[in-house]
Amino acid sequence: MDETRARSDAILVGARTVRRDNPRLIVHSPERQDRRAASGLTRSPWKVTVTATGDLDPHAAFFTEGDTTKLVYCPRSEASRIRGRLGGAATVVALGDVVTMAELLCDLADRGVRRLMVEGGGTMLTQFLAADLVDELDLAVAPFFVGDRRAPRFVADAVFPWTSERRATLAEVRSIGDVVLMRYALSDRFAAEPDAPPVDDAPHAGAADRS
Ligand SMILES: NC(=O)c1ccc[n+]([C@@H]2O[C@H](COP(=O)([O-])OP(=O)(O)OC[C@H]3O[C@@H](n4cnc5c(N)ncnc54)[C@H](OP(=O)(O)O)[C@@H]3O)[C@@H](O)[C@H]2O)c1
């Protein structure tokens, strides 16, 4: 997870994840941070969220942690209200009557973002996947059960491009401790990357640690 973050230009989560989890969304490993800095990048990727309500706390870790650019996308009609609420904590970007993921990606590309990591939640994943905008899907399976039907799902109701007739391409299976990582190629832009340079991963190995 940390390596994937370190290789991204920006990380996106939905506003509900910002509210519920208060994630920091930074690269944890100092070595990976150094590697980014040596390449002239910010030590952690840009942070991106999407909201219509603007119900975001400017003191949340999303805004206060990490010396990097923070972008908040919202419908045009809500932009001035949300700018007032967030002050200088982030750049608020107004995008149409409703925010579509295609327009959001175009705007990010205009700002120089080439590789966006969408961390969740399900509402965001559903929109990117259903719109066929995803090049790579990384799924990690951990060896325990969540016996609660109210637990968040990976995706919500939608029509997805991948069906039993059009299957996604399994590109890699890797075990990481007791977790299995599966990487799927979802577009021709998927690029199987060489292994990352060795990094002392010990303090950052928890796959569930996404703070
Ligand atoms: N396991 C993991 O790795 C992981 C990662 C991330 C999140 N999660 C979990 O996912 C759960 C949250 O997922 P979720 O699906 O409920 O919420 P979410 O995807 O985090 O955020 C949904 C919110 O994003 C905003 N939004 C989404 N699409 C929008 C659009 N097109 N235009 C404007 N705003 C838009 C809305 O915010 P407003 O309500 O402000 O308008 C919406 O309520 C949390 O429990 C979190 O723990 C898990």
Short mmCIF file of C-alpha atoms and ligand atoms in Angstrom, two decimals:
data_model
loop_
_atom_site.label_atom_id
_atom_site.label_comp_id
_atom_site.label_asym_id
_atom_site.label_seq_id
_atom_site.Cartn_x
_atom_site.Cartn_y
_atom_site.Cartn_z
CA MET A 1 0.00 0.00 0.00
CA ASP A 2 2.74 2.41 0.99
CA GLU A 3 4.74 1.58 -2.15
CA THR A 4 1.70 2.12 -4.36
CA ARG A 5 1.10 5.46 -2.68
CA ALA A 6 4.73 6.42 -3.16
CA ARG A 7 4.47 5.68 -6.89
CA SER A 8 1.34 7.80 -7.34
CA ASP A 9 1.06 11.46 -8.18
CA ALA A 10 -2.16 11.80 -6.20
CA ILE A 11 -4.38 9.78 -3.84
CA LEU A 12 -8.18 10.13 -3.85
CA VAL A 13 -10.73 9.20 -1.19
CA GLY A 14 -14.40 10.14 -0.93
CA ALA A 15 -15.54 12.77 1.56
CA ARG A 16 -17.22 10.16 3.76
CA THR A 17 -13.91 8.39 4.25
CA VAL A 18 -12.35 11.71 5.26
CA ARG A 19 -15.16 12.23 7.79
CA ARG A 20 -15.29 8.67 9.17
CA ASP A 21 -11.66 7.57 9.15
CA ASN A 22 -9.75 10.85 9.28
CA PRO A 23 -6.94 9.28 7.19
CA ARG A 24 -3.58 11.01 6.86
CA LEU A 25 -2.97 9.66 3.34
CA ILE A 26 0.76 10.15 3.45
CA VAL A 27 3.71 7.96 2.47
CA HIS A 28 4.90 6.42 5.72
CA SER A 29 8.34 5.09 4.85
CA PRO A 30 11.08 7.76 5.17
CA GLU A 31 13.07 5.93 2.46
CA ARG A 32 10.16 6.17 0.03
CA GLN A 33 9.68 9.81 0.93
CA ASP A 34 13.39 10.41 0.25
CA ARG A 35 13.10 8.62 -3.09
CA ARG A 36 10.25 10.90 -4.11
CA ALA A 37 12.12 14.01 -2.95
CA ALA A 38 15.23 12.95 -4.88
CA SER A 39 13.05 12.85 -8.00
CA GLY A 40 11.87 16.39 -7.34
CA LEU A 41 8.45 15.28 -6.06
CA THR A 42 6.61 16.23 -2.89
CA ARG A 43 7.40 13.71 -0.13
CA SER A 44 3.82 12.43 -0.32
CA PRO A 45 1.44 12.53 -3.28
CA TRP A 46 -1.22 15.17 -3.68
CA LYS A 47 -4.48 14.46 -1.86
CA VAL A 48 -7.83 14.64 -3.60
CA THR A 49 -11.40 14.34 -2.34
CA VAL A 50 -14.88 14.91 -3.76
CA THR A 51 -17.91 16.35 -1.99
CA ALA A 52 -21.30 17.82 -2.71
CA THR A 53 -22.24 18.74 0.85
CA GLY A 54 -18.87 20.28 1.70
CA ASP A 55 -19.21 18.69 5.13
CA LEU A 56 -15.46 18.58 5.73
CA ASP A 57 -13.45 19.75 8.73
CA PRO A 58 -10.47 21.90 7.69
CA HIS A 59 -8.65 20.52 10.76
CA ALA A 60 -9.00 16.91 9.52
CA ALA A 61 -5.71 15.10 8.90
CA PHE A 62 -6.48 15.11 5.16
CA PHE A 63 -5.86 18.86 5.21
CA THR A 64 -3.29 19.28 7.96
CA GLU A 65 -0.90 16.35 7.39
CA GLY A 66 1.75 16.32 4.70
CA ASP A 67 3.30 19.27 2.92
CA THR A 68 1.54 18.65 -0.37
CA THR A 69 -1.29 19.93 -2.54
CA LYS A 70 -4.85 19.19 -1.39
CA LEU A 71 -7.70 19.39 -3.89
CA VAL A 72 -11.44 19.29 -3.17
CA TYR A 73 -13.73 18.75 -6.18
CA CYS A 74 -17.37 19.81 -5.93
CA PRO A 75 -20.31 20.86 -8.10
CA ARG A 76 -20.02 24.43 -9.37
CA SER A 77 -23.07 25.55 -7.38
CA GLU A 78 -21.43 24.58 -4.07
CA ALA A 79 -17.93 25.92 -4.69
CA SER A 80 -18.05 29.33 -3.03
CA ARG A 81 -19.78 27.96 0.07
CA ILE A 82 -17.18 25.17 0.39
CA ARG A 83 -14.30 27.60 -0.20
CA GLY A 84 -15.65 29.69 2.66
CA ARG A 85 -15.82 26.66 4.91
CA LEU A 86 -12.35 25.31 4.13
CA GLY A 87 -10.52 28.63 3.96
CA GLY A 88 -6.96 28.06 2.76
CA ALA A 89 -6.87 24.39 3.77
CA ALA A 90 -7.30 23.19 0.18
CA THR A 91 -7.86 24.28 -3.39
CA VAL A 92 -11.58 23.90 -4.15
CA VAL A 93 -12.22 23.00 -7.80
CA ALA A 94 -15.71 23.54 -9.24
CA LEU A 95 -16.67 20.95 -11.86
CA GLY A 96 -20.03 21.23 -13.64
CA ASP A 97 -23.53 20.62 -12.28
CA VAL A 98 -22.41 17.25 -10.95
CA VAL A 99 -18.88 15.97 -10.58
CA THR A 100 -18.11 13.14 -12.98
CA MET A 101 -14.99 11.06 -12.57
CA ALA A 102 -14.10 11.55 -16.24
CA GLU A 103 -14.03 15.34 -15.82
CA LEU A 104 -12.18 15.04 -12.55
CA LEU A 105 -9.48 12.94 -14.24
CA CYS A 106 -9.18 15.46 -17.08
CA ASP A 107 -8.73 18.28 -14.61
CA LEU A 108 -6.11 16.33 -12.67
CA ALA A 109 -4.28 15.53 -15.92
CA ASP A 110 -4.26 19.25 -16.78
CA ARG A 111 -2.58 19.81 -13.42
CA GLY A 112 0.09 17.24 -14.23
CA VAL A 113 -1.28 14.18 -12.41
CA ARG A 114 -0.53 11.05 -14.46
CA ARG A 115 -1.09 8.33 -11.88
CA LEU A 116 -4.03 8.59 -9.49
CA MET A 117 -4.54 6.05 -6.72
CA VAL A 118 -8.21 5.74 -5.74
CA GLU A 119 -8.26 4.33 -2.21
CA GLY A 120 -12.02 4.31 -1.69
CA GLY A 121 -14.59 4.20 -0.33
CA GLY A 122 -17.02 2.12 -2.29
CA THR A 123 -18.90 5.12 -3.68
CA MET A 124 -15.75 6.38 -5.35
CA LEU A 125 -14.59 2.95 -6.53
CA THR A 126 -18.01 2.28 -8.05
CA GLN A 127 -17.96 5.48 -10.08
CA PHE A 128 -14.44 5.01 -11.45
CA LEU A 129 -14.96 1.32 -12.24
CA ALA A 130 -18.43 1.68 -13.78
CA ALA A 131 -17.15 4.49 -16.02
CA ASP A 132 -14.33 2.22 -17.24
CA LEU A 133 -11.67 4.69 -16.10
CA VAL A 134 -9.44 2.33 -14.16
CA ASP A 135 -6.19 0.90 -15.53
CA GLU A 136 -5.21 -1.27 -12.59
CA LEU A 137 -7.18 -2.86 -9.76
CA ASP A 138 -5.27 -4.05 -6.69
CA LEU A 139 -7.27 -6.33 -4.40
CA ALA A 140 -5.91 -7.59 -1.09
CA VAL A 141 -7.59 -10.51 0.68
CA ALA A 142 -6.92 -10.87 4.40
CA PRO A 143 -7.56 -14.18 6.22
CA PHE A 144 -10.49 -13.24 8.43
CA PHE A 145 -14.24 -12.77 8.16
CA VAL A 146 -16.36 -9.66 8.75
CA GLY A 147 -19.70 -11.09 9.84
CA ASP A 148 -21.71 -7.91 9.57
CA ARG A 149 -24.06 -7.27 6.66
CA ARG A 150 -23.76 -3.53 7.34
CA ALA A 151 -20.01 -3.59 6.70
CA PRO A 152 -19.01 -1.43 3.68
CA ARG A 153 -18.85 -3.29 0.38
CA PHE A 154 -16.13 -2.98 -2.21
CA VAL A 155 -18.59 -1.53 -4.74
CA ALA A 156 -22.25 -0.52 -4.79
CA ASP A 157 -24.97 -1.25 -7.37
CA ALA A 158 -23.83 -0.38 -10.91
CA VAL A 159 -23.26 -1.85 -14.34
CA PHE A 160 -19.57 -2.66 -14.69
CA PRO A 161 -17.65 -3.25 -17.92
CA TRP A 162 -16.30 -6.59 -16.69
CA THR A 163 -18.72 -9.49 -17.03
CA SER A 164 -18.44 -13.23 -17.47
CA GLU A 165 -17.96 -12.49 -21.20
CA ARG A 166 -15.50 -9.65 -20.71
CA ARG A 167 -13.30 -10.73 -17.86
CA ALA A 168 -10.60 -8.62 -16.27
CA THR A 169 -7.03 -9.79 -16.78
CA LEU A 170 -5.26 -11.16 -13.74
CA ALA A 171 -1.74 -9.76 -14.03
CA GLU A 172 -0.09 -10.81 -10.76
CA VAL A 173 -0.70 -12.69 -7.52
CA ARG A 174 1.64 -12.00 -4.64
CA SER A 175 1.59 -13.06 -0.99
CA ILE A 176 2.52 -10.39 1.53
CA GLY A 177 2.67 -12.04 4.94
CA ASP A 178 -0.76 -13.64 5.37
CA VAL A 179 -2.41 -11.32 2.85
CA VAL A 180 -2.79 -12.09 -0.84
CA LEU A 181 -2.47 -9.23 -3.30
CA MET A 182 -4.08 -9.63 -6.71
CA ARG A 183 -3.34 -7.11 -9.45
CA TYR A 184 -5.77 -6.91 -12.36
CA ALA A 185 -5.12 -5.13 -15.64
CA LEU A 186 -8.31 -3.29 -16.54
CA SER A 187 -7.08 -1.35 -19.56
CA ASP A 188 -4.34 -1.30 -22.16
CA ARG A 189 -2.64 1.38 -20.11
CA PHE A 190 -1.86 -1.11 -17.34
CA ALA A 191 1.90 -1.35 -16.97
CA ALA A 192 3.43 -4.16 -14.98
CA GLU A 193 6.13 -2.32 -13.12
CA PRO A 194 9.45 -3.74 -12.09
CA ASP A 195 9.98 -4.47 -8.42
CA ALA A 196 10.54 -1.41 -6.30
CA PRO A 197 14.01 -0.78 -4.89
CA PRO A 198 14.50 -2.49 -1.53
CA VAL A 199 13.07 -0.54 1.36
CA ASP A 200 13.02 -1.35 5.06
CA ASP A 201 9.35 -2.19 5.17
CA ALA A 202 9.07 -3.58 8.67
CA PRO A 203 7.23 -0.71 10.37
CA HIS A 204 4.89 -0.30 7.42
CA ALA A 205 3.95 -3.86 6.55
CA GLY A 206 0.40 -3.85 7.92
CA ALA A 207 -1.83 -4.02 4.86
CA ALA A 208 -4.73 -2.75 6.93
CA ASP A 209 -2.76 0.33 7.95
CA ARG A 210 -4.03 3.00 5.63
CA SER A 211 -4.00 5.94 8.04
N1 LIG B 1 -10.66 -0.85 3.12
C1 LIG B 1 -10.17 0.25 2.59
O1 LIG B 1 -9.05 0.24 2.11
C2 LIG B 1 -11.00 1.50 2.57
C3 LIG B 1 -10.52 2.61 1.90
C4 LIG B 1 -11.30 3.77 1.90
C5 LIG B 1 -12.52 3.80 2.55
N2 LIG B 1 -12.95 2.69 3.20
C6 LIG B 1 -14.24 2.71 3.92
O2 LIG B 1 -15.26 3.15 3.06
C7 LIG B 1 -16.28 3.74 3.85
C8 LIG B 1 -16.78 4.98 3.15
O3 LIG B 1 -17.19 4.63 1.85
P1 LIG B 1 -18.46 5.30 1.20
O4 LIG B 1 -18.70 4.64 -0.09
O5 LIG B 1 -19.55 5.32 2.20
O6 LIG B 1 -18.02 6.81 1.02
P2 LIG B 1 -16.80 7.48 0.20
O7 LIG B 1 -16.68 6.85 -1.15
O8 LIG B 1 -15.59 7.57 1.03
O9 LIG B 1 -17.36 8.97 0.05
C9 LIG B 1 -18.63 9.19 -0.49
C10 LIG B 1 -18.85 10.68 -0.47
O10 LIG B 1 -18.01 11.29 -1.46
C11 LIG B 1 -18.70 12.38 -2.05
N3 LIG B 1 -18.95 12.05 -3.45
C12 LIG B 1 -18.85 10.85 -4.06
N4 LIG B 1 -19.10 10.97 -5.36
C13 LIG B 1 -19.38 12.27 -5.58
C14 LIG B 1 -19.72 13.02 -6.73
N5 LIG B 1 -19.80 12.45 -7.95
N6 LIG B 1 -19.91 14.34 -6.59
C15 LIG B 1 -19.81 14.94 -5.38
N7 LIG B 1 -19.49 14.27 -4.25
C16 LIG B 1 -19.28 12.95 -4.35
C17 LIG B 1 -19.98 12.54 -1.27
O11 LIG B 1 -19.61 13.39 -0.19
P3 LIG B 1 -20.62 14.37 0.55
O12 LIG B 1 -21.50 13.47 1.37
O13 LIG B 1 -19.74 15.24 1.39
O14 LIG B 1 -21.38 15.13 -0.50
C18 LIG B 1 -20.24 11.13 -0.79
O15 LIG B 1 -21.09 11.07 0.35
C19 LIG B 1 -15.69 4.05 5.20
O16 LIG B 1 -16.30 3.22 6.15
C20 LIG B 1 -14.23 3.70 5.05
O17 LIG B 1 -13.71 3.12 6.21
C21 LIG B 1 -12.22 1.54 3.21
#
